Short mmCIF file of C-alpha atoms in Angstrom, two decimals:
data_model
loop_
_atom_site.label_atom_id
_atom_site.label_comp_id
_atom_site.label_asym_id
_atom_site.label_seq_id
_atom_site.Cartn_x
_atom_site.Cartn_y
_atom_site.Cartn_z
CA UNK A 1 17.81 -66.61 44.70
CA UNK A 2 20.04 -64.53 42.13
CA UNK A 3 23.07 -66.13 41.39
CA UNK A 4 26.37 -63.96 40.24
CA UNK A 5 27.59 -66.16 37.01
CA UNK A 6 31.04 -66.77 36.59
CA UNK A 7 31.12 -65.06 33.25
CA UNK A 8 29.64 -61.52 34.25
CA UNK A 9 32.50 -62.12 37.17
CA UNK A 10 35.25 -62.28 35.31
CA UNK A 11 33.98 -59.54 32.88
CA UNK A 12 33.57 -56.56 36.06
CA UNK A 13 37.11 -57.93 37.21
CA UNK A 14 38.71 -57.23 33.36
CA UNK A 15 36.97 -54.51 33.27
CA UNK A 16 38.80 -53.43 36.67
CA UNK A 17 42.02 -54.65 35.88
CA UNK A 18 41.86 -53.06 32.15
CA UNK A 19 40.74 -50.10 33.46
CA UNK A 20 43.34 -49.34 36.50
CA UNK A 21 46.02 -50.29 33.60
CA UNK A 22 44.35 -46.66 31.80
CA UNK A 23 44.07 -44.85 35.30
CA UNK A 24 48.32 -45.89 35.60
CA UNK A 25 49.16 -44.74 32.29
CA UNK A 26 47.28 -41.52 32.72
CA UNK A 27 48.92 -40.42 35.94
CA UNK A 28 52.36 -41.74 34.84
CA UNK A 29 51.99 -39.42 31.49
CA UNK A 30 50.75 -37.01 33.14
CA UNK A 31 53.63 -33.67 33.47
CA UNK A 32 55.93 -33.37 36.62
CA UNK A 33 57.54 -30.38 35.40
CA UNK A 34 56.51 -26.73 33.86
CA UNK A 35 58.79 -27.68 31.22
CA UNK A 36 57.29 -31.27 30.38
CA UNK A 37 54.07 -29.62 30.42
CA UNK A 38 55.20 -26.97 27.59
CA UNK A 39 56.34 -29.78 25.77
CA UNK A 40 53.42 -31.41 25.31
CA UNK A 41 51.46 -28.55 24.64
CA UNK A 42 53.96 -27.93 22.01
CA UNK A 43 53.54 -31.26 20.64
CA UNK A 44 49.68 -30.97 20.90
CA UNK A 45 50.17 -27.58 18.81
CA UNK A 46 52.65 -29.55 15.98
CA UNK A 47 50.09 -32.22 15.56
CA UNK A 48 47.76 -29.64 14.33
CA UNK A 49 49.97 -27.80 12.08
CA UNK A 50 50.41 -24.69 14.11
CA UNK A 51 53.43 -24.25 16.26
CA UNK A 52 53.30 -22.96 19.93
CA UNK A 53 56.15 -21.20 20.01
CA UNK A 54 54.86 -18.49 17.61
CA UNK A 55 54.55 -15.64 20.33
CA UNK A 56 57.53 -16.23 21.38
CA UNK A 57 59.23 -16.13 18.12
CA UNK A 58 57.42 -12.87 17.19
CA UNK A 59 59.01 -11.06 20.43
CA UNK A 60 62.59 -12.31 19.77
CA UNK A 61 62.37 -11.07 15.83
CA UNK A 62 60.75 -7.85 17.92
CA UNK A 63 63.87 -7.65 20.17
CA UNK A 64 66.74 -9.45 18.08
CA UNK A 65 67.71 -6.51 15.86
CA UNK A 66 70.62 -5.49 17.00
CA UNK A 67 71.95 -3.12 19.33
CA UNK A 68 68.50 -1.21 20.02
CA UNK A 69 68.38 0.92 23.55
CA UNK A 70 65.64 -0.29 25.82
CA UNK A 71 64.25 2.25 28.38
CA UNK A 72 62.71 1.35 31.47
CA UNK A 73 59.18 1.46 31.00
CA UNK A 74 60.02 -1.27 27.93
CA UNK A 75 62.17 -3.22 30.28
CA UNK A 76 59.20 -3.38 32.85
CA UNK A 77 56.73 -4.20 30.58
CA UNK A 78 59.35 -7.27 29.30
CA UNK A 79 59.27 -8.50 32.81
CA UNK A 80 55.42 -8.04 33.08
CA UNK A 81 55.17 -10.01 30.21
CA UNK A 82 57.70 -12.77 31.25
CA UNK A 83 55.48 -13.07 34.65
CA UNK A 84 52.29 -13.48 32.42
CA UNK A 85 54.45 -16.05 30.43
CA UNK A 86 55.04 -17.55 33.34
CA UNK A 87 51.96 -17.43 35.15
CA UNK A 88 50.63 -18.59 32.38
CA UNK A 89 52.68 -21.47 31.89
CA UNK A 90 52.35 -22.67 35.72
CA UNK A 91 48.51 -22.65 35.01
CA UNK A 92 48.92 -25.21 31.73
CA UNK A 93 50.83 -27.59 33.96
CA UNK A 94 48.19 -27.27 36.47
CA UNK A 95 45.59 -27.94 34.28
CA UNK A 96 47.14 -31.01 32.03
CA UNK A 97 48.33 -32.30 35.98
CA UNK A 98 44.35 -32.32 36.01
CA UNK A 99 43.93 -34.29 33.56
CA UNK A 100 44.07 -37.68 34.92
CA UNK A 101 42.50 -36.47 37.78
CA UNK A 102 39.50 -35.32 36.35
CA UNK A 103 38.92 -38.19 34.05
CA UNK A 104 39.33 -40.45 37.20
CA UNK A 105 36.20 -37.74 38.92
CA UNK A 106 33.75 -38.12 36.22
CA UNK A 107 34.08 -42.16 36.59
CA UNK A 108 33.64 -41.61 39.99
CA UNK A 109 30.56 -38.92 40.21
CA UNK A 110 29.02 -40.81 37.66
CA UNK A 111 28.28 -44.20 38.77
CA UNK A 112 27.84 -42.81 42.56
CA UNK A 113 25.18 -40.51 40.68
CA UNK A 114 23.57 -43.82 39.22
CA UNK A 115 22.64 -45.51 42.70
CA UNK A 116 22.23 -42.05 44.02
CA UNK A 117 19.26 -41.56 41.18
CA UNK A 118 17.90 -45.05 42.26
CA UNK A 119 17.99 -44.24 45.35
CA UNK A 120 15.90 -41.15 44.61
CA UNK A 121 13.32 -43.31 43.01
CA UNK A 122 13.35 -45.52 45.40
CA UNK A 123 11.95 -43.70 48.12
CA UNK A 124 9.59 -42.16 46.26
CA UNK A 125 7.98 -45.39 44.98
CA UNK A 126 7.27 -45.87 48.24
CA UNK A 127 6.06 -42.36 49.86
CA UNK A 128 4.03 -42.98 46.43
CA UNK A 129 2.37 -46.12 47.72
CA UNK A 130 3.10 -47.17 43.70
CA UNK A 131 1.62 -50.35 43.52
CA UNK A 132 3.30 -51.46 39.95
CA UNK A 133 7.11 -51.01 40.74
CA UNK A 134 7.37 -53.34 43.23
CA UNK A 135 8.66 -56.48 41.77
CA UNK A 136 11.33 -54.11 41.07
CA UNK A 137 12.29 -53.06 44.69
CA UNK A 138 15.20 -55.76 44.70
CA UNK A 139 17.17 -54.52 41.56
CA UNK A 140 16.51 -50.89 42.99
CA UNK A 141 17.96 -52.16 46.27
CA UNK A 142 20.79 -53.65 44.37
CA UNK A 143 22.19 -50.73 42.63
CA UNK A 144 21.43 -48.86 45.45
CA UNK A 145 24.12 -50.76 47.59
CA UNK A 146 26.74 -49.13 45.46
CA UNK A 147 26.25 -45.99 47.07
CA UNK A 148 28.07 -46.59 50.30
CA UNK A 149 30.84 -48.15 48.07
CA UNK A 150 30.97 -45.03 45.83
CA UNK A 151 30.27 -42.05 47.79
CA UNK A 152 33.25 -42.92 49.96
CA UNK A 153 35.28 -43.04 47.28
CA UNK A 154 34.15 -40.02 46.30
CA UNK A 155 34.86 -38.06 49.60
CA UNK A 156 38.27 -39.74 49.69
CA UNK A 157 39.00 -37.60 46.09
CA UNK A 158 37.34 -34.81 48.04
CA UNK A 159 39.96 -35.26 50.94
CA UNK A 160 43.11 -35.66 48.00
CA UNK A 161 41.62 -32.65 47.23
CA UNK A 162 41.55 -30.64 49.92
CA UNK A 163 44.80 -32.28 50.57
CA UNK A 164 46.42 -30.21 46.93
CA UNK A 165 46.98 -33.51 45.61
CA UNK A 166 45.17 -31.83 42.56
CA UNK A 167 43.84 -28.92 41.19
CA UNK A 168 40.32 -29.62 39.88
CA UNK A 169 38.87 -27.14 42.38
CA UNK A 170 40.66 -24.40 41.64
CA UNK A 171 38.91 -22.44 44.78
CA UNK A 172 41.12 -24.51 46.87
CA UNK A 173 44.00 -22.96 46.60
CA UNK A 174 44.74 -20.46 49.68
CA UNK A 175 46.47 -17.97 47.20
CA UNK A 176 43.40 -16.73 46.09
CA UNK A 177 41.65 -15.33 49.40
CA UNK A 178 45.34 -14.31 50.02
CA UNK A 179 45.18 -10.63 50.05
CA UNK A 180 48.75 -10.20 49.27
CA UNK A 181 48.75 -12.45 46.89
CA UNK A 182 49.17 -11.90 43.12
CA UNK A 183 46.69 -14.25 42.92
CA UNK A 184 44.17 -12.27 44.83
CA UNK A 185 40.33 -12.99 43.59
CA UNK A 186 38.81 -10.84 45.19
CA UNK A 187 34.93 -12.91 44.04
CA UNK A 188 36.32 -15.98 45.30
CA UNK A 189 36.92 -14.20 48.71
CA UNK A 190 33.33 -12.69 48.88
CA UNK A 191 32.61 -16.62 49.29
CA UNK A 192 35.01 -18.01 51.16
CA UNK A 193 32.68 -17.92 53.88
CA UNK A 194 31.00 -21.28 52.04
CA UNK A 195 33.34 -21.83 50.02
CA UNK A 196 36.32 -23.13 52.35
CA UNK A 197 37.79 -27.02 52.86
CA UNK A 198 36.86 -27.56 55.68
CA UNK A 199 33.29 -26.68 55.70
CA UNK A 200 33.07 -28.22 52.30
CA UNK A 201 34.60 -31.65 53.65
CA UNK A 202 31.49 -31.45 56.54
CA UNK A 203 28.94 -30.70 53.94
CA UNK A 204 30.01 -33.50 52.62
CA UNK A 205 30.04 -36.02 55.05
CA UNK A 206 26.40 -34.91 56.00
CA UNK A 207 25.72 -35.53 52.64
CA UNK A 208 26.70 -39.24 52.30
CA UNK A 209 26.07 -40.03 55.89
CA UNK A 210 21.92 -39.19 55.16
CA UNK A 211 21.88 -41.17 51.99
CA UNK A 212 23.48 -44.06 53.18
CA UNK A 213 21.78 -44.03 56.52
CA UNK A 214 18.60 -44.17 54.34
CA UNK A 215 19.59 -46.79 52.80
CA UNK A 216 21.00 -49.07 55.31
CA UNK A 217 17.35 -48.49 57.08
CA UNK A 218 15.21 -49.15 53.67
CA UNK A 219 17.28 -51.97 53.00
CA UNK A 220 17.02 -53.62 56.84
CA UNK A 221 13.29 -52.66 56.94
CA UNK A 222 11.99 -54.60 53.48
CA UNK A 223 14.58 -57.58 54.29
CA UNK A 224 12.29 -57.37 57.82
CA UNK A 225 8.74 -57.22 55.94
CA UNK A 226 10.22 -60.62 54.04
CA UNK A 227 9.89 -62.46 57.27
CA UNK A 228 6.85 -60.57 58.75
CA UNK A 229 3.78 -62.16 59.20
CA UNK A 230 0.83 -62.13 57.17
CA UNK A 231 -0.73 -58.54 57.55
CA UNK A 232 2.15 -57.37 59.74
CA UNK A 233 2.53 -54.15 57.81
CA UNK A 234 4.44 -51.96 60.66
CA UNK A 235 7.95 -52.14 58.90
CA UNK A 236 6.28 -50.67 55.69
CA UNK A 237 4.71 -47.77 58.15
CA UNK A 238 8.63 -47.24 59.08
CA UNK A 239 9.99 -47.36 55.92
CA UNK A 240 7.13 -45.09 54.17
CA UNK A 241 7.78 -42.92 57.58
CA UNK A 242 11.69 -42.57 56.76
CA UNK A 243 10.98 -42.37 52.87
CA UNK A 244 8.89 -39.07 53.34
CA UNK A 245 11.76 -37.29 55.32
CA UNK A 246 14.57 -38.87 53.08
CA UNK A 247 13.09 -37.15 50.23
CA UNK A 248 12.86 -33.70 51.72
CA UNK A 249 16.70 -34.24 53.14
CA UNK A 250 18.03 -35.54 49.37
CA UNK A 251 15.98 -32.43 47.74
CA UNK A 252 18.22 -29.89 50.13
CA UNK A 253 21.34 -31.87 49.99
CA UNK A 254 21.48 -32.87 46.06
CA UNK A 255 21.11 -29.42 45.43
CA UNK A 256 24.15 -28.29 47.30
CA UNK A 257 26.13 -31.21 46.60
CA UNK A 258 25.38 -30.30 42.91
CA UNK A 259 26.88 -26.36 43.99
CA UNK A 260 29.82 -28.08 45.83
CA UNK A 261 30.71 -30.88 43.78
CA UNK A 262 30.33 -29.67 40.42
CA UNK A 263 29.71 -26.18 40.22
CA UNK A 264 32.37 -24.78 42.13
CA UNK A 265 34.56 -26.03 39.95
CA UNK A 266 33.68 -23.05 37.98
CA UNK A 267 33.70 -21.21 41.00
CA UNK A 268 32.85 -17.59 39.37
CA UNK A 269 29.63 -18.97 37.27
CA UNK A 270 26.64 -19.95 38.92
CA UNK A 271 23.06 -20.85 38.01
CA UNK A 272 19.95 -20.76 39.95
CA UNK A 273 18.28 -23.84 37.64
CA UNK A 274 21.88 -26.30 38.11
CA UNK A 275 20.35 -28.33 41.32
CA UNK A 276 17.65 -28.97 39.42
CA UNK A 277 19.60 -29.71 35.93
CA UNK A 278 22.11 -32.20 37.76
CA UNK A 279 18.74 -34.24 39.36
CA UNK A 280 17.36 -34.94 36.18
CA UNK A 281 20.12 -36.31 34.89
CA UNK A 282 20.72 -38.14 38.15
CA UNK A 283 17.41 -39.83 37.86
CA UNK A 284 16.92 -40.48 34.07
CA UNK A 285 20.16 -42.33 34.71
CA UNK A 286 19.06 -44.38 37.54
CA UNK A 287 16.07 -45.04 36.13
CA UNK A 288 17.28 -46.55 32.82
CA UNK A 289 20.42 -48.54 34.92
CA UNK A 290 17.01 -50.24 36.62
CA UNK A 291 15.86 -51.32 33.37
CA UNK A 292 18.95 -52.27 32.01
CA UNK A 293 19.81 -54.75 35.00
CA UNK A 294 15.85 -56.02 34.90
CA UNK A 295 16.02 -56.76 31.30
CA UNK A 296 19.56 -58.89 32.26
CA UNK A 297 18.08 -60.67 34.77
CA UNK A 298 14.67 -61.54 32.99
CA UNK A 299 16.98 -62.79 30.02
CA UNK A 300 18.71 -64.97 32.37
CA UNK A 301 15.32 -66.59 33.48
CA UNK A 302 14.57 -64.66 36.93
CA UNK A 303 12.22 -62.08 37.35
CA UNK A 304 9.43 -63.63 35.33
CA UNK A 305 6.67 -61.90 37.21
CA UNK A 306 8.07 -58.54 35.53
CA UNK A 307 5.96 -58.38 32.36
CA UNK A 308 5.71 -55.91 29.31
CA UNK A 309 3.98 -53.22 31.15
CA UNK A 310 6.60 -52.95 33.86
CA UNK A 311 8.99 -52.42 31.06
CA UNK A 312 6.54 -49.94 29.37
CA UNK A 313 7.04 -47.76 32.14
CA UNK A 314 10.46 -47.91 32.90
CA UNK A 315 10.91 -46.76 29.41
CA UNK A 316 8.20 -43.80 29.75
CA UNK A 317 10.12 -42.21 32.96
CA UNK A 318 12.96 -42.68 30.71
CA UNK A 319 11.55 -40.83 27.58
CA UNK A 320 10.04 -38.13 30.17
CA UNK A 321 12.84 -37.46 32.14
CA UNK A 322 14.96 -37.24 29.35
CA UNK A 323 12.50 -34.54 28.46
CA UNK A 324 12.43 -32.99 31.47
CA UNK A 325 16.13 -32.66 31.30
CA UNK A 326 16.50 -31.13 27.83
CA UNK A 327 13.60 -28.64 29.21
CA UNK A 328 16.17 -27.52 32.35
CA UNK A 329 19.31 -27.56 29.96
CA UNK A 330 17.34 -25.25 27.54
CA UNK A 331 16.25 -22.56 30.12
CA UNK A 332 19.45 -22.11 31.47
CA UNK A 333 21.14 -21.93 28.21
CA UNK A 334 18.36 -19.53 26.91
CA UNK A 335 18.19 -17.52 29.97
CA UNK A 336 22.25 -17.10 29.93
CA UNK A 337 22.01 -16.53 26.37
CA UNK A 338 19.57 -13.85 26.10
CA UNK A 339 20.65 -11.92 29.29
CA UNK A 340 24.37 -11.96 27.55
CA UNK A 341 25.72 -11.01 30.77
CA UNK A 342 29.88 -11.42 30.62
CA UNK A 343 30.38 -13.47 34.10
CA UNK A 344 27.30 -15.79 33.33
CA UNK A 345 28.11 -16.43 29.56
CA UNK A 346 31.75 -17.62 29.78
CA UNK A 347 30.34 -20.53 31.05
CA UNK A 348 28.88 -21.38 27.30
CA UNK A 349 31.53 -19.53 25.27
CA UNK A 350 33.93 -21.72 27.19
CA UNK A 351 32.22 -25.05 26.38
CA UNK A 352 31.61 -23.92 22.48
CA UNK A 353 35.16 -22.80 21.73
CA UNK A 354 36.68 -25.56 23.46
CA UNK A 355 34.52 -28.85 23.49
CA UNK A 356 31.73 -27.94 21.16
CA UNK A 357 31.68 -31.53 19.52
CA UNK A 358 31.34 -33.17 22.37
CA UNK A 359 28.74 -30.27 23.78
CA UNK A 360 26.22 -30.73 21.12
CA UNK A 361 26.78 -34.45 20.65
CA UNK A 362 25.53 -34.98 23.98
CA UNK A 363 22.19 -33.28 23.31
CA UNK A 364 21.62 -35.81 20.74
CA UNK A 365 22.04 -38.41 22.65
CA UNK A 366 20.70 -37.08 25.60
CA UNK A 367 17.28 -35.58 24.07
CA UNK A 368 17.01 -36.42 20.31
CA UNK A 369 17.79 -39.88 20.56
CA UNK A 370 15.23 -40.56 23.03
CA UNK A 371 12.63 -39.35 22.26
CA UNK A 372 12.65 -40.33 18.68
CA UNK A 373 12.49 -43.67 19.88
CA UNK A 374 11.03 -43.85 22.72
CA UNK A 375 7.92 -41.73 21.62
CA UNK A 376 6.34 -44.30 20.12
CA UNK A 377 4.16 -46.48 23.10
CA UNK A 378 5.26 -50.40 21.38
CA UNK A 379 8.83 -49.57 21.23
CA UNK A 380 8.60 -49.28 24.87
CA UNK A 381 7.66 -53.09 25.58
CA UNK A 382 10.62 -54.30 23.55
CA UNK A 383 13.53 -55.02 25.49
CA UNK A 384 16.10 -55.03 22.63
CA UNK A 385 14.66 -51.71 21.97
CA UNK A 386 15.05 -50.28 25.74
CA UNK A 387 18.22 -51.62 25.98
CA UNK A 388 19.90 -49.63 23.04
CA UNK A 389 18.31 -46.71 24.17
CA UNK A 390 19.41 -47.25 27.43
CA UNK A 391 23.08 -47.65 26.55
CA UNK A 392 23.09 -44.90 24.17
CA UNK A 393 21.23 -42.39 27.23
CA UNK A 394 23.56 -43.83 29.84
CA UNK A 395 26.63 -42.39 27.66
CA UNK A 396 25.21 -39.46 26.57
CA UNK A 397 24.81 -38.53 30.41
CA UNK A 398 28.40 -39.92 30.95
CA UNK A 399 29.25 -37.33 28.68
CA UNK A 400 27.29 -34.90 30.30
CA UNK A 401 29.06 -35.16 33.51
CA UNK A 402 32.74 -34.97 31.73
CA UNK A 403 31.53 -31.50 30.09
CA UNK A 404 30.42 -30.52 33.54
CA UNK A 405 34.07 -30.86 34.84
CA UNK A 406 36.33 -30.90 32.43
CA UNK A 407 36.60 -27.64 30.79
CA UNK A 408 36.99 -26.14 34.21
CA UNK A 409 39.57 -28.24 35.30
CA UNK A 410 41.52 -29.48 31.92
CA UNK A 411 40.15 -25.93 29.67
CA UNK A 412 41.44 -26.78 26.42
CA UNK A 413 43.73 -29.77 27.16
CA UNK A 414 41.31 -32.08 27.29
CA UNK A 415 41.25 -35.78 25.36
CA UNK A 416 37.69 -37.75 25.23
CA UNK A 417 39.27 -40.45 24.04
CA UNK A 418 42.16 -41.40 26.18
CA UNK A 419 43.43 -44.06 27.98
CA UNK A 420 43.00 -42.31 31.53
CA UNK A 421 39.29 -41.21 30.12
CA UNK A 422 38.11 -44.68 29.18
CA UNK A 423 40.08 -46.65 31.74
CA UNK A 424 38.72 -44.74 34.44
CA UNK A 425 34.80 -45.69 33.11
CA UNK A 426 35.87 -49.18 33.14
CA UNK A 427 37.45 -49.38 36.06
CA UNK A 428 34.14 -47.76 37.79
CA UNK A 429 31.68 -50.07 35.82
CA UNK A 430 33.67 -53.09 36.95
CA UNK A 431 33.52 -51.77 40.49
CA UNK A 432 29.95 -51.12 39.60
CA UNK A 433 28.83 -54.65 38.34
CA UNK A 434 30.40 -56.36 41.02
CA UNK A 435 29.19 -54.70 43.50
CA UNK A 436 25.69 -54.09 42.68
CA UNK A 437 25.64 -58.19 41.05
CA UNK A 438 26.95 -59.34 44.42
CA UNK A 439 24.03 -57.48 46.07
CA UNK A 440 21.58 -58.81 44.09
CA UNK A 441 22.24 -62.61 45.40
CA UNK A 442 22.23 -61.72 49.32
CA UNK A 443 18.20 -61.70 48.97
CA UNK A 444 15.32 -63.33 47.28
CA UNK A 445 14.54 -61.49 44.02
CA UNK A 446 10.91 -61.03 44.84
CA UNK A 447 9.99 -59.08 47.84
CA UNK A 448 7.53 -60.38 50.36
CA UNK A 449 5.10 -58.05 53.40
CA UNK A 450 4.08 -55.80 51.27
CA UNK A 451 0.38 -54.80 51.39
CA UNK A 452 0.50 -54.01 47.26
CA UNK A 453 2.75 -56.64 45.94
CA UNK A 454 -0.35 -58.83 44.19
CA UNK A 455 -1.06 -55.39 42.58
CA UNK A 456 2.44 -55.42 41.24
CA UNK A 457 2.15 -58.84 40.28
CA UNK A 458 -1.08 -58.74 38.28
CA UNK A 459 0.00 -54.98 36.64
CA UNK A 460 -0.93 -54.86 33.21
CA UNK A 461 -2.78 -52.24 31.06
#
């Protein structure tokens, strides 16, 4: 049996406690007023030698010469451009309000994406009758248990939401299906149909309640085969039984949770490829934090029936899905890119004018990175080797997810490195840790029933 040390305790309960201190100072920097909000976009502007106030300066030399008669249509278009001014203004507080917010999202999509991807694997190791991944069934099980943990904290943000406590899904707000509004949209109200709180709350729960019902069952069904008797396979019959449907339930519900969660953020945009985009990412992730935690445990003496082959692969689902990803993040891009169509490219403009360092920095370490080490076949049986990999394709796709949000709900305002940014990853992989670590000592490492395990045991090529 695993047992949770008292060091890698303590460190997911700093990491918790450092990062709820970053989460606190985010939300009580965050603006409370229009006017706080123009300050600190002033500020922002000083600090890189251009001032803010320029416009405005411009109009009052325009207007401040003296005793010049205004007529009407100048006076209306003053006060068109004082409600722009303020409109515009309204939507900067909004969107630095966000910040926090959104930085606190991306910590918690990300890690709930992790067990989600495991999860994913998970079942199909075993509609796959794989005979080598076995021995790794209890680590996979282990992150897994997260999930429950996670996704509830994730519908509770999608609840806050609903509830206006923020503006990251801009959608929400009734104004815009609001016919006599000024801020009628009238796209937005073409899909209001889908696109409403409460059906997106349901959607949701369906969502989380078929994952976790999956696996609650998985988990209760190979905890059963452990005390079966010799050549008592029915519990793996259920369990491949409930695998095979999971799988065609995840495929339809990761794709919409992808349009709910992430895309409607950008709620004009859309892409036919971005279910798919969002699952590789999901599972290169959760298939490298499986590797990660095996390497862990093997250097802490358990786990000593995983050898270098069961390694070897790990890391070759890693270098291919990482392929695989970079091959769904191209075609979109090119696709968008060579159709030029307005509504689809602001998408891309958005994320080059705004966050481009980040943008492209991420496709190093998401694709170049990778496969530049992991191409060659020995690097794969060194654990050093998988490890830094690992940790440098676990961030990149941390990244990933913070470009997929941010710039729709922060634009411009955004700051990578920030205490609400980093605190709110720390916070989440303390959370994570613990909860996954604790899992890991409720059952015996090594899985017992099933009808391949000496073929996982004896796996070597």
């Amino acid at each position: 049996m695993y047992k949770f040390s008292k060091k890698l305790k303590t460190l997911s309960f700093a990491l918790m406690i450092a990062g709820f201190v970053g989460i606190v100072w985010g939300f009580m920097n965050a603006p409370s007023t229009v006017e706080q909000a123009k300050e600190i976009v002033a500020k922002s502007h000083d600090s890189h030698g251009s001032g803010h106030g320029e416009a405005t300066t411009h109009a009052d030399e325009k207007s401040g010469h003296g005793e010049v008669k205004v007529d009407d249509h100048a006076s209306e278009a003053s006060h068109g451009e004082e409600g722009h001014s303020a409109a515009h203004d309204e939507h900067v507080f909004h969107q630095l309000q966000n910040r926090p917010w959104s930085a606190l999202y991306v910590a918690i999509f990300f890690f709930m994406m992790l067990a989600l991807g495991t999860l994913a694997f998970y079942a199909i190791q075993q509609v796959a009758q794989a005979g080598w991944s076995i021995v790794l069934f209890r680590v996979m099980e282990g992150i897994t248990a997260y999930l429950p943990v996670g996704a509830v904290i994730l519908f509770v943000f999608l609840v806050l939401s609903g509830m206006h406590m923020n503006h990251v899904f801009a959608w929400m707000d009734p104004a815009l299906v609001d016919p006599t509004s000024p801020k009628y949209d009238h796209l937005l109200d073409a899909k209001k149909s889908y696109l409403n709180v409460p059906f997106f709350l349901i959607r949701a729960v369906i969502y989380i309640a078929g994952w976790i019902w999956y696996r609650q069952y998985a988990r209760k069904r190979t905890l059963a085969l452990d005390n079966a008797q010799e050549g008592d396979i029915k519990q793996y019959k259920k369990l491949f039984g409930a695998s095979a449907a999971f799988l065609v339930f995840y495929l339809v519900s990761e794709s919409m949770m992808s349009w709910d969660w992430l895309m409607s953020i950008d709620h004009h945009w859309f892409s036919t490829l971005y279910g798919w985009y969002i699952f590789a990412g999901m599972f290169v992730s959760g298939i490298t934090t499986i590797a990660l935690i095996t390497i862990y445990l093997k250097s802490r003496g358990y786990m000593e029936y995983v050898n270098d082959s069961h390694l070897h692969d790990l890391a070759k689902f890693m270098f291919g899905f990482s392929v695989f990803w970079t091959y769904l993040w191209f075609s979109q891009f090119m696709l968008i890119w060579y159709a030029d169509i307005p509504e689809e490219v602001t998408y891309y403009a958005q994320r080059f004018d705004e966050i481009k360092g980040l943008f492209l920095g991420m496709i190093v370490m998401n694709f170049i990175f990778p496969v530049l080490v992991l191409m060659n076949s020995d690097y794969k049986r060194l654990p050093w080797f998988i490890v830094m990999a690992g940790i440098v394709v676990l961030i990149g796709h941390y990244i990933d997810v913070y470009i997929l949000i941010t710039p729709g709900s922060v634009g411009e305002h955004w700051k990578f490195i920030s205490p609400e940014v980093i605190g709110s990853a720390l916070f989440f992989l303390g959370l994570f840790i613990f909860v996954v670590f604790t899992a890991l000592t409720k059952a015996p490492l090594k899985v017992k029933g099933n009808p391949f395990m000496k073929e996982s045991e004896q796996f070597h090529y």
